[in-house]
């Protein structure tokens, strides 16, 4: 069973604990962009849908640190894995669809 596209946002707040915000994008309406803010030069990455926005930038919105570079590399590597997984599943699904459309082959 498959549901339609959606964005799921949760906020958990407990006494004596930091709040926890969770955002799950399950929509083709997801937009991803990046750039450089010119007023205070710093890079940013943005993921957004109609329901939620996520902005990622440098530590304390300041100069780029070693930690910022490590985080950017983690984002890059995770995005590459996500792309590879999507491409692999898409290829499998396409092959399954072709086999179902042509059972005599």
Coordinates of C-alpha atoms in Angstrom, one line a residue:
X1 CA 0.0 0.0 0.0
X2 CA 1.3 3.4 -0.9
X3 CA 0.1 6.8 0.3
X4 CA 0.3 10.1 -1.6
X5 CA 3.1 12.6 -1.3
X6 CA 3.5 14.4 2.0
X7 CA 5.8 16.3 4.3
X8 CA 5.8 15.1 8.0
X9 CA 6.9 17.6 10.7
X10 CA 7.1 16.8 14.4
X11 CA 8.3 18.8 17.4
X12 CA 9.0 17.1 20.7
X13 CA 9.5 19.2 23.8
X14 CA 10.2 17.6 27.2
X15 CA 11.0 19.3 30.5
X16 CA 14.8 19.8 31.0
X17 CA 15.6 18.6 27.5
X18 CA 16.4 20.4 24.3
X19 CA 13.5 20.4 21.8
X20 CA 13.7 17.9 18.9
X21 CA 12.4 18.8 15.5
X22 CA 11.9 16.1 12.8
X23 CA 11.1 16.7 9.2
X24 CA 10.4 14.0 6.7
X25 CA 10.0 14.9 3.0
X26 CA 8.0 12.3 0.9
X27 CA 7.1 14.5 -2.0
X28 CA 8.1 15.2 -5.6
X29 CA 7.5 18.9 -4.7
X30 CA 10.8 18.9 -2.8
X31 CA 13.2 21.7 -3.9
X32 CA 16.9 21.7 -3.2
X33 CA 19.1 24.7 -3.7
X34 CA 22.4 26.0 -2.5
X35 CA 24.3 29.3 -2.8
X36 CA 26.3 31.9 -1.1
X37 CA 24.8 34.7 1.0
X38 CA 26.5 37.9 -0.1
X39 CA 25.6 40.2 2.8
X40 CA 27.7 38.0 5.2
X41 CA 29.6 35.6 2.8
X42 CA 28.7 32.1 3.8
X43 CA 27.4 29.1 1.9
X44 CA 24.0 27.6 2.5
X45 CA 22.0 24.5 1.5
X46 CA 18.2 24.5 1.5
X47 CA 15.6 21.7 1.2
X48 CA 12.0 22.9 1.1
X49 CA 8.5 21.8 0.2
X50 CA 5.2 23.8 0.6
X51 CA 5.0 22.6 4.2
X52 CA 8.6 22.9 5.5
X53 CA 12.0 24.5 4.9
X54 CA 15.4 23.3 6.1
X55 CA 18.4 25.7 5.9
X56 CA 21.9 24.5 6.6
X57 CA 24.8 26.9 6.9
X58 CA 28.2 27.4 8.6
X59 CA 28.7 27.2 12.3
X60 CA 27.1 30.2 14.1
X61 CA 26.6 31.7 10.6
X62 CA 30.2 32.6 10.6
X63 CA 33.5 31.7 8.9
X64 CA 33.9 28.2 7.5
X65 CA 35.4 25.8 10.1
X66 CA 37.0 22.3 9.8
X67 CA 33.7 21.0 11.3
X68 CA 31.7 22.8 8.6
X69 CA 33.9 21.1 5.9
X70 CA 33.4 17.7 7.5
X71 CA 29.6 18.2 7.6
X72 CA 29.5 19.4 4.0
X73 CA 31.4 16.2 3.0
X74 CA 29.0 14.1 4.9
X75 CA 26.1 15.7 3.1
X76 CA 27.8 15.2 -0.2
X77 CA 28.5 11.5 0.5
X78 CA 25.0 10.9 1.8
X79 CA 23.4 12.6 -1.3
X80 CA 25.6 10.4 -3.6
X81 CA 24.5 7.3 -1.8
X82 CA 20.8 8.4 -2.0
X83 CA 21.2 9.0 -5.7
X84 CA 22.8 5.6 -6.3
X85 CA 20.0 3.9 -4.2
X86 CA 17.3 5.7 -6.1
X87 CA 18.9 4.9 -9.5
X88 CA 19.3 1.2 -8.5
X89 CA 15.7 0.9 -7.4
X90 CA 14.4 2.8 -10.4
X91 CA 16.2 0.4 -12.7
X92 CA 14.8 -2.6 -10.9
X93 CA 11.3 -1.2 -11.0
X94 CA 11.6 -0.4 -14.7
X95 CA 12.8 -4.0 -15.4
X96 CA 9.9 -5.4 -13.4
X97 CA 7.4 -3.2 -15.3
X98 CA 8.9 -4.2 -18.6
X99 CA 8.7 -7.9 -17.6
X100 CA 5.1 -7.5 -16.5
X101 CA 4.2 -5.8 -19.8
X102 CA 5.8 -8.5 -21.9
X103 CA 5.4 -11.8 -20.1
X104 CA 6.2 -13.9 -23.2
X105 CA 9.8 -12.5 -23.4

